[in-house]
Coordinates of C-alpha atoms in Angstrom, one line a residue:
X87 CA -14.1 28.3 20.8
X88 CA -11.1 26.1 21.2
X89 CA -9.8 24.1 18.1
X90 CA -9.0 20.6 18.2
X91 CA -6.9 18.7 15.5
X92 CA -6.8 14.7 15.2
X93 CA -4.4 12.6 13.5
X94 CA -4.8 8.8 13.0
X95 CA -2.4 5.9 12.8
X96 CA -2.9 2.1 12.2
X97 CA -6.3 0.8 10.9
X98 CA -9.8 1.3 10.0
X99 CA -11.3 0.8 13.8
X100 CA -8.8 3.5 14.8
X101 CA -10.5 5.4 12.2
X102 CA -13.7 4.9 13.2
X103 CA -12.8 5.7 16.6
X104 CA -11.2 9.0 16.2
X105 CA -14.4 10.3 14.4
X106 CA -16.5 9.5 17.3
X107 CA -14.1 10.9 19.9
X108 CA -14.2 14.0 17.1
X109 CA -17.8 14.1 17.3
X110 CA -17.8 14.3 20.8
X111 CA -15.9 17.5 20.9
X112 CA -17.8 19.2 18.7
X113 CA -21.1 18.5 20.6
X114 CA -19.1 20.0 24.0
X115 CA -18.4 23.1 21.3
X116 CA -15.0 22.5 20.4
X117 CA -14.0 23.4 16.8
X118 CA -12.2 20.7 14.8
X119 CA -9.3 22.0 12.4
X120 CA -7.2 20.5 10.1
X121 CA -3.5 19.3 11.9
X122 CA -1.6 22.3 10.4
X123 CA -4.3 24.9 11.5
X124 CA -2.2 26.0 14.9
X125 CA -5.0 23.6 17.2
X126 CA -5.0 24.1 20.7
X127 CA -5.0 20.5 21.4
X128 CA -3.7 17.7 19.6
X129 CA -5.8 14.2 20.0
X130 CA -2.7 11.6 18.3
X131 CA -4.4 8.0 17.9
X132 CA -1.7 5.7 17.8
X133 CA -1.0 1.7 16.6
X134 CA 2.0 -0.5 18.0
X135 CA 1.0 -3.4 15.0
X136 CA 4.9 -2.5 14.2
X137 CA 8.4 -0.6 16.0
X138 CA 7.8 1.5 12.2
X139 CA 4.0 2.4 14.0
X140 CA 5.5 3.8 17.4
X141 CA 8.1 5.7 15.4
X142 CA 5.7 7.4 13.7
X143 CA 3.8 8.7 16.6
X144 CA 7.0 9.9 17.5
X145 CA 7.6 11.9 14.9
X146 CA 3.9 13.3 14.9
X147 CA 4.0 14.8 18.1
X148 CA 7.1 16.6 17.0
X149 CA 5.6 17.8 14.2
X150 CA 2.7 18.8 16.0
X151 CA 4.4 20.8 18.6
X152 CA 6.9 22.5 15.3
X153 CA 3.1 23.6 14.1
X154 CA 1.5 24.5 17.8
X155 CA 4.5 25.3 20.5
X156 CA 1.8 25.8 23.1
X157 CA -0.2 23.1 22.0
X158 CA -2.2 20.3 24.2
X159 CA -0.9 17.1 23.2
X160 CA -2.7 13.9 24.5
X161 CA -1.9 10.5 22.8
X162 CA -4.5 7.4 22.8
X163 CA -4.9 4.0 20.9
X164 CA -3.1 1.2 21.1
X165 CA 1.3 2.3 21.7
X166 CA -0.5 4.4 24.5
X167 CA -1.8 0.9 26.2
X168 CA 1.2 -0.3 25.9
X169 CA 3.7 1.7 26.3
X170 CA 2.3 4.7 28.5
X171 CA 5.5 5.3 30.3
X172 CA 7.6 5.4 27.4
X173 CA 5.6 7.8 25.8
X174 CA 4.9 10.2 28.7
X175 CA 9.0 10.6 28.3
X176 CA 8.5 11.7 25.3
X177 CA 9.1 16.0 25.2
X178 CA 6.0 17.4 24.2
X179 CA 3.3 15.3 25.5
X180 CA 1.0 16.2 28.3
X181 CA -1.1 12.8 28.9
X182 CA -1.5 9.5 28.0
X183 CA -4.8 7.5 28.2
X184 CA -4.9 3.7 27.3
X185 CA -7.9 1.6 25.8
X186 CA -10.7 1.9 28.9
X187 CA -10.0 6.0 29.1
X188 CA -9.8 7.4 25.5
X189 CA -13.4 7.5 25.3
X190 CA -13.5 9.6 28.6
X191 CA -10.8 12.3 27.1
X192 CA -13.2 15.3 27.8
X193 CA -14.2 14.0 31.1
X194 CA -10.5 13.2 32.4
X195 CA -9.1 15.8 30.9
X196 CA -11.4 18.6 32.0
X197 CA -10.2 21.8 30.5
X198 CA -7.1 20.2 28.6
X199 CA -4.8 22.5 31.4
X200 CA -0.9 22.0 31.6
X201 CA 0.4 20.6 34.0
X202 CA 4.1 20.3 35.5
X203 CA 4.4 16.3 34.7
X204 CA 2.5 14.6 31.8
X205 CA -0.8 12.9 32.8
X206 CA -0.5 9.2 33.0
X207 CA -4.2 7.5 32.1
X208 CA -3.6 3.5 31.4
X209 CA -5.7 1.0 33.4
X210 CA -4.1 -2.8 32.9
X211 CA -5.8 -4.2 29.8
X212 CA -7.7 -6.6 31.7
X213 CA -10.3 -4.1 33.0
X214 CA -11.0 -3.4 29.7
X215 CA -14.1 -5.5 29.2
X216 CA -17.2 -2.4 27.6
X217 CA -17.6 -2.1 24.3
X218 CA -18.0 1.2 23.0
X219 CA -19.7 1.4 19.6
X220 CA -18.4 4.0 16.9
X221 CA -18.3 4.7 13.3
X222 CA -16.6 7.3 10.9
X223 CA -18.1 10.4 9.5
X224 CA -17.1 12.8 7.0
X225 CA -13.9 11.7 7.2
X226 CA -13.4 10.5 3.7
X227 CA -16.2 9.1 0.8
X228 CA -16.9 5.3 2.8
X229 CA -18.1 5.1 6.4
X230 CA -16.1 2.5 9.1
X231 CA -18.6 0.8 11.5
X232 CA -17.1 -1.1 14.6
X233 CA -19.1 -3.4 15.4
X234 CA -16.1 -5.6 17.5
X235 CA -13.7 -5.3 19.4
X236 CA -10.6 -7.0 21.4
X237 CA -9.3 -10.6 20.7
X238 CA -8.8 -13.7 22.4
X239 CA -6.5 -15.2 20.2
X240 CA -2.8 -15.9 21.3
X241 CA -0.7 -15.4 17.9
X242 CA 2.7 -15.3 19.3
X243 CA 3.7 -12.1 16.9
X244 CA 0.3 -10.1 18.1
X245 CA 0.3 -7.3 20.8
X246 CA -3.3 -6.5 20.0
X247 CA -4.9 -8.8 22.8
X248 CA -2.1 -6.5 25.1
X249 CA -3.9 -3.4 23.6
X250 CA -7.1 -4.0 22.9
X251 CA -7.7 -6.6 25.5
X252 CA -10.5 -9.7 25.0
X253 CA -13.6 -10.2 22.2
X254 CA -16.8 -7.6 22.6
X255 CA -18.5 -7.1 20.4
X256 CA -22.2 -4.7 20.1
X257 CA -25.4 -5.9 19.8
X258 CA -27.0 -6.4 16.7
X259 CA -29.5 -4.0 18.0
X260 CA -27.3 -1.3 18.6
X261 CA -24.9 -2.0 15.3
X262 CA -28.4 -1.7 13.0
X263 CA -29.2 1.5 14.9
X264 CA -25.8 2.8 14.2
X265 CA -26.1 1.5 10.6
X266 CA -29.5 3.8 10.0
X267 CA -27.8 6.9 11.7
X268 CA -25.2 6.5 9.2
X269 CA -28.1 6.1 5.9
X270 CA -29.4 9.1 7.3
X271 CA -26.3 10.9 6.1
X272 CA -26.7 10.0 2.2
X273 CA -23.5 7.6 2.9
X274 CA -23.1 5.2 -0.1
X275 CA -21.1 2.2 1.4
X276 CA -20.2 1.2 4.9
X277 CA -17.2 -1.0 6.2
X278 CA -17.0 -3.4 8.8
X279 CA -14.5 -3.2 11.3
X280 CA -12.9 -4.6 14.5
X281 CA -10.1 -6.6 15.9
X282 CA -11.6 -9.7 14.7
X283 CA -14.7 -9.2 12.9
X284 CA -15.3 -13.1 12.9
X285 CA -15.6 -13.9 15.9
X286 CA -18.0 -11.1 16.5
X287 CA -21.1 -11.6 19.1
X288 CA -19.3 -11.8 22.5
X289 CA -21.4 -9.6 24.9
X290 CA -20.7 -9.5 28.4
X291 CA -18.1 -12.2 28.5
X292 CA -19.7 -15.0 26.4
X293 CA -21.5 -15.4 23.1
X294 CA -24.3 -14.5 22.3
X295 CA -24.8 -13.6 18.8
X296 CA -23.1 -14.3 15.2
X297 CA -21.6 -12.5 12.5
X298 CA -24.0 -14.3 10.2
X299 CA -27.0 -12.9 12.1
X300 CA -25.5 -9.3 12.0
X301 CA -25.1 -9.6 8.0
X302 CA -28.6 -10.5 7.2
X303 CA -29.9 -7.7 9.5
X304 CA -27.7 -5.1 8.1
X305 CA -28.3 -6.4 4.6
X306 CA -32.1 -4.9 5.3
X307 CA -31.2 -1.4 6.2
X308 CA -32.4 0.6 3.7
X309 CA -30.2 3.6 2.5
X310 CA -27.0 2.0 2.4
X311 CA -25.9 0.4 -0.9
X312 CA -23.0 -0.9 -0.4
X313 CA -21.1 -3.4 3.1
X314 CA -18.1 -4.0 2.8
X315 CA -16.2 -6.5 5.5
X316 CA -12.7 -5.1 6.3
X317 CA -10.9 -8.1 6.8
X318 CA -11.8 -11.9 8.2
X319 CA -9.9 -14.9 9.8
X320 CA -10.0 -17.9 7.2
X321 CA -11.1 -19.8 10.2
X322 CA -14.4 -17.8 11.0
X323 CA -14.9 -17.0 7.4
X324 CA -17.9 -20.3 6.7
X325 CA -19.5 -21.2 3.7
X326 CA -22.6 -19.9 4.8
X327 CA -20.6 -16.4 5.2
X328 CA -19.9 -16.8 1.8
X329 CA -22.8 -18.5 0.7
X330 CA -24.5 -15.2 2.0
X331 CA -22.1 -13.1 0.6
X332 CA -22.5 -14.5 -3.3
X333 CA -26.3 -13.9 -3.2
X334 CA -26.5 -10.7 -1.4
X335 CA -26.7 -7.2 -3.4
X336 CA -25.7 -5.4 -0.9
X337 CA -22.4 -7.2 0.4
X338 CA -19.6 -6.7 -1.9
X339 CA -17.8 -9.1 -3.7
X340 CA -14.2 -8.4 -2.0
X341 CA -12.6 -10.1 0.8
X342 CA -9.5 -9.6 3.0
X343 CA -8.5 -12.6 4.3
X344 CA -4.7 -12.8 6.7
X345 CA -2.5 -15.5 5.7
X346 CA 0.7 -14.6 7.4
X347 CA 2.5 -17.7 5.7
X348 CA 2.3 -20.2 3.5
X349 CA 4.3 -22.8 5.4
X350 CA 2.4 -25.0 7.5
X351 CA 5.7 -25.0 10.0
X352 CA 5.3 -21.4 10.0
X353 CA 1.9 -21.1 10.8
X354 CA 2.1 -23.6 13.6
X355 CA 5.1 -21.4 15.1
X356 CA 2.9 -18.3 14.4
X357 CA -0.1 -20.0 16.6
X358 CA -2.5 -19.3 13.9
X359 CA -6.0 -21.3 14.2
X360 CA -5.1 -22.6 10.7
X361 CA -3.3 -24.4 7.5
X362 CA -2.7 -23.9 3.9
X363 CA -5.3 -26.5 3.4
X364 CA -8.3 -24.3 4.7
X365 CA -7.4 -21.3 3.5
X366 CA -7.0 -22.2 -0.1
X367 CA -10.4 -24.3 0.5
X368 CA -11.9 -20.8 1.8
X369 CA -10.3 -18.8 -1.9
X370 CA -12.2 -21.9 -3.8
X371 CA -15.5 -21.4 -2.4
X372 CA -15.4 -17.6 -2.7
X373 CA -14.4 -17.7 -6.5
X374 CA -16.8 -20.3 -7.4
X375 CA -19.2 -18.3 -5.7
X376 CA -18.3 -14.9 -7.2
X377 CA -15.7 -15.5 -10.0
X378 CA -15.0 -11.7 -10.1
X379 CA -14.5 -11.3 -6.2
X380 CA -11.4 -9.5 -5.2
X381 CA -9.4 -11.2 -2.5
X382 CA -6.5 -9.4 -0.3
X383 CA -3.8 -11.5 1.9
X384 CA -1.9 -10.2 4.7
X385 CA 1.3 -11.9 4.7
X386 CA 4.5 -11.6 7.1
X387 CA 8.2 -12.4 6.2
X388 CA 11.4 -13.1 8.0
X389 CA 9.3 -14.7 11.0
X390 CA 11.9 -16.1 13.0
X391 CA 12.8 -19.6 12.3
X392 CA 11.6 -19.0 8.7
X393 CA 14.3 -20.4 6.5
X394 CA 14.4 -20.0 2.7
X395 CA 12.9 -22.9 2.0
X396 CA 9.8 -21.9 4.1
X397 CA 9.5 -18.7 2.7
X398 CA 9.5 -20.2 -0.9
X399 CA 6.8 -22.3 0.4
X400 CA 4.8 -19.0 1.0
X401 CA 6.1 -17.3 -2.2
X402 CA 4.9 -21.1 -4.1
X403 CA 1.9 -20.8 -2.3
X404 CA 1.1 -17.6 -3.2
X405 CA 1.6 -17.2 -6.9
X406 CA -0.3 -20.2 -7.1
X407 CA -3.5 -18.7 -5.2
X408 CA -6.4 -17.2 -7.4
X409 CA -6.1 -13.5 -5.0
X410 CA -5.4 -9.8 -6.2
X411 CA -2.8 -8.8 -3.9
X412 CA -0.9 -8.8 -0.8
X413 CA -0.4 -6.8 1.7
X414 CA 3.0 -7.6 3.4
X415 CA 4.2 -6.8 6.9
X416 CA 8.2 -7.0 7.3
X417 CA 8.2 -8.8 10.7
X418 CA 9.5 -6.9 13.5
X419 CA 10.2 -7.7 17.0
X420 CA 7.3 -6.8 19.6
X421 CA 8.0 -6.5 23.4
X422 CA 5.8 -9.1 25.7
X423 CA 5.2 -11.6 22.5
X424 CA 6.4 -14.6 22.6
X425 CA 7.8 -14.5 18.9
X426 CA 10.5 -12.2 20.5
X427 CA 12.3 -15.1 22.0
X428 CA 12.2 -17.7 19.7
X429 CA 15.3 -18.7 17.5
X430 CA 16.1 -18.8 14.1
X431 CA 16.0 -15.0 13.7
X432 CA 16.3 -13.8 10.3
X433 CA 18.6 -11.0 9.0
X434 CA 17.2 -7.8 8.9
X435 CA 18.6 -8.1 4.7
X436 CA 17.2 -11.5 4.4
X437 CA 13.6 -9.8 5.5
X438 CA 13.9 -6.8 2.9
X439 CA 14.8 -8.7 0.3
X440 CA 11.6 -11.4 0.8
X441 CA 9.7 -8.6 1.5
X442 CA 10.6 -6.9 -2.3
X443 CA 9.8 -10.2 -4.0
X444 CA 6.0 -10.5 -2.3
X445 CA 5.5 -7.1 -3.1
X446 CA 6.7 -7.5 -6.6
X447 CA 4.6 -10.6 -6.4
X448 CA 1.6 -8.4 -5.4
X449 CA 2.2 -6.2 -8.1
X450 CA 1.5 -8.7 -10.7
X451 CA -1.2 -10.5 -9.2
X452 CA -2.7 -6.9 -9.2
X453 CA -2.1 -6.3 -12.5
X454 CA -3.5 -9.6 -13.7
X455 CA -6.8 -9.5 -11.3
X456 CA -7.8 -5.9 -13.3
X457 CA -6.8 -7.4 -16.7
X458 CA -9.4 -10.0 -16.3
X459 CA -12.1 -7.5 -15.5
X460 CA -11.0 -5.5 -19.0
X461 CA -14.1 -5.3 -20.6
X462 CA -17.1 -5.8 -17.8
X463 CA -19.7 -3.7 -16.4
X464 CA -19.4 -2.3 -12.6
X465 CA -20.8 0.4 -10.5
X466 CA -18.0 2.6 -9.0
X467 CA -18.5 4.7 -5.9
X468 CA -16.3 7.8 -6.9
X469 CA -14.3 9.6 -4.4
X470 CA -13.5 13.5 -3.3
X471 CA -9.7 12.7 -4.6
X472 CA -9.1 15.0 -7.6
X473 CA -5.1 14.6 -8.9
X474 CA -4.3 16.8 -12.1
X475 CA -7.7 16.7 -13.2
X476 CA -8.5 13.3 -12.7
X477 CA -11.3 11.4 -9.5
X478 CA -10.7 7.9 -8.0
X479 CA -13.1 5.6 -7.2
X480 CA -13.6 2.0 -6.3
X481 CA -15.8 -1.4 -8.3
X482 CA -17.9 -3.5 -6.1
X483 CA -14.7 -5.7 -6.3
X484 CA -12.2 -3.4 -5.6
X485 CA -10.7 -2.2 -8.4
X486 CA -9.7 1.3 -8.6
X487 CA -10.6 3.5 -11.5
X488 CA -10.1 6.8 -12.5
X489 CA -12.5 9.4 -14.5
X490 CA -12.0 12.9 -15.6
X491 CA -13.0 15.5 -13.2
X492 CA -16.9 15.8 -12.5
X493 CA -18.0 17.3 -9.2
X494 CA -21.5 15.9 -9.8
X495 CA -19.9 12.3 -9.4
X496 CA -18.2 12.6 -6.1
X497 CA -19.8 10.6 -3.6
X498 CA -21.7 9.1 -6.4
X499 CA -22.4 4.9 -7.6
X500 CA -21.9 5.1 -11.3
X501 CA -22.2 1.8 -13.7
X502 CA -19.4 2.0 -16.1
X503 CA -17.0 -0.1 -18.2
X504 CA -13.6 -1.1 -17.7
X505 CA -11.8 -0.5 -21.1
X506 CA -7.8 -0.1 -20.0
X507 CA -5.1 -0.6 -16.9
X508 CA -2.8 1.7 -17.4
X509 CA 1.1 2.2 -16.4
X510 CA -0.1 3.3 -12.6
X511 CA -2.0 0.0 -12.3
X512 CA -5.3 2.1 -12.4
X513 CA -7.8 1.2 -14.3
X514 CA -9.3 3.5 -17.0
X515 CA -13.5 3.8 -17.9
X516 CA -14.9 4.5 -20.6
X517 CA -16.2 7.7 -20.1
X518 CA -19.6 8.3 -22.5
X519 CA -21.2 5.3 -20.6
X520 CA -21.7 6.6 -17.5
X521 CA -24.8 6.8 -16.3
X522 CA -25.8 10.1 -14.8
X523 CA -29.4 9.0 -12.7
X524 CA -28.6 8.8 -9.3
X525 CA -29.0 5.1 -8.0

């Protein structure tokens, strides 16, 4: 039986990918091993969101051939669409298969054998047009459904559309059937994923369905406690979303929402579908929907042309904004986008330092979203991460908690309190109040 490691870079749909390629080697009798367990092939699933992503890949394969000398090494995902060439180069690597073949790895690579030049697998993104469903499994406590793929926006930083190429999206049919193969499993809560999750319902080129429709199905499937949506565009996130969202026990009271600025200027140079306007229209509704919900931003600084005065706009903008925290992406230049030629660019030092103050920003607004939920009752799905005794586990609204040590409680929805953030920004329960009966 030949073993087969995989290692994952980039986002939750790569996630949910790899499992499924993972699942297919096991049925064709290949044993999967964990990446230090001398595999005989390497499966690398790779993002280009940032030049810091392709480094890492990099430096993955070395590690991987430092581990297993004689080792297989195929790369997939997104840096291998784009950049099949380069990565062929790279010593180590014997093929390369972009976003229409990494679902056919066991057929194209037939016997994983060696050859004298690296194998070169990377139709142009434009014949990429199936959708191939997956989802996550046993890979950690939560489950990552895809249910959408590709995007036809044109924001001049992004080299997803180059990657992934244009919206697909499952059918509703097919998402529910993959959403009760996954209750099957005694899996507690599931996550939405894609490219762009909103815009979700384009089948064969034109749209026929909506993300709406797909929550009100899924919200039936028994077995499942918990959806969560990964992240949304303010634009496709609607009121009746929300709306749906507030009354529904199911859907949790978090959202991730992408800013990328807070300047209006910025925004227009970015080519994002939106202003400040709607999106802090789109925080109001939420919280005066679910006061407690937990909000996330993705921000980027040192977009070129962004002057100091625009990126105090965002940093205004920002503190002012009823959300938990941020997650922020230094800009970096991306080959084939058309942020790459524009002027204005900003010192590399100019970025950093930005970048410290939104993530010092983050920090507090953190620290002040878990301060106001001192004192309430939550359920907390508690994780298989045990550090010096302790477990981890998340709130509907996305706080993290830990708990002393209870094997009975991994995997487990427990209603507790929330009594005390402590000096890691974790929050701590208190412990006689949890309720043993299993949900």
């Amino acid at each position: 039986m030949r073993k087969v490691a995989f290692y994952t870079l980039g986002c939750k749909l790569n996630f949910s990918e790899t499992s499924t390629i993972g699942r297919q080697f096991e049925e064709k009798g290949y044993k999967k091993v964990e990446f230090s367990d001398t595999p005989d092939i390497y499966i690398i699933n790779t993002c280009s969101v940032t030049d810091n992503a392709d480094k890492k890949c990099q430096k993955i394969v070395r590690e991987a051939k430092k581990i297993a000398p004689n080792s297989y090494v195929a790369i997939i995902g997104c840096y291998a669409q784009l950049k099949p060439k380069e990565i062929s180069e790279l010593e180590g690597v014997d093929a390369v298969l972009g976003a229409a073949e990494k679902f056919r790895l066991l057929e194209l690579l037939d016997g994983f054998v060696k050859d004298d030049a690296p194998k070169v697998l990377a139709t142009e993104i434009k014949e990429t047009k199936e959708f191939v469903s997956g989802y996550s499994m046993n890979d950690r406590t939560r489950t990552f459904l895809k249910v959408q793929d590709g995007c036809n926006y044109k924001c001049s930083f992004c080299t997803i559309p180059l990657a992934r190429g244009k919206s697909r999206s499952a059918t509703i049919a097919d998402i529910i059937k993959n959403a009760e193969e996954i209750a099957a499993t005694d899996t507690k809560e599931v996550v939405l994923t894609g490219v762009n999750i909103g815009d979700f319902g384009i089948i064969d080129g034109r749209r026929q369905e909506r993300l709406i429709d797909l929550l009100k199905e899924l919200d039936k499937v028994e077995g499942i406690e918990r959806f969560r949506i990964s992240s949304i565009e303010p634009n496709l996130l609607d009121e009746e979303i929300i709306e749906f969202c507030g009354q529904s026990d199911k859907f949790v009271p978090h959202f991730h929402i992408p800013l990328q600025s807070g300047s209006d200027k910025m925004l227009e140079l970015m080519r994002r579908r939106y202003r400040t306007d709607l999106y802090k229209s789109r925080i109001t509704e939420i919280k005066s929907q679910m006061p407690d919900a937990c909000i996330g931003v993705d921000v980027i600084i040192g977009f070129p042309g962004e002057t100091e005065e625009d990126f105090l706009d965002t940093y205004n903008f920002l503190n002012e904004l009823d959300v938990a925290y941020l997650h922020v992406f230094t800009y970096s230049e991306r080959p084939n986008t058309d942020a790459v030629h524009m002027d204005g660019v900003v010192p590399k030092a100019e970025r950093a330092k930005r970048s410290k103050m939104l993530r010092i920003l983050s920090d507090k607004k953190k620290r002040a979203f878990y301060e106001s939920q001192i004192g309430t009752q939550r359920t907390v799905l508690f994780e298989h991460d045990i550090e010096e005794g302790k477990m981890f586990g998340f709130t509907e609204n996305y706080v993290r908690v830990e708990a002393k040590y209870d094997p009975a409680l991994v995997n487990e929805l427990k209603d507790i309190e929330l009594v005390k953030v402590n000096d890691q920004n974790i929050v701590e329960i208190k412990e006689p109040e949890i309720v043993y009966e299993k949900h």
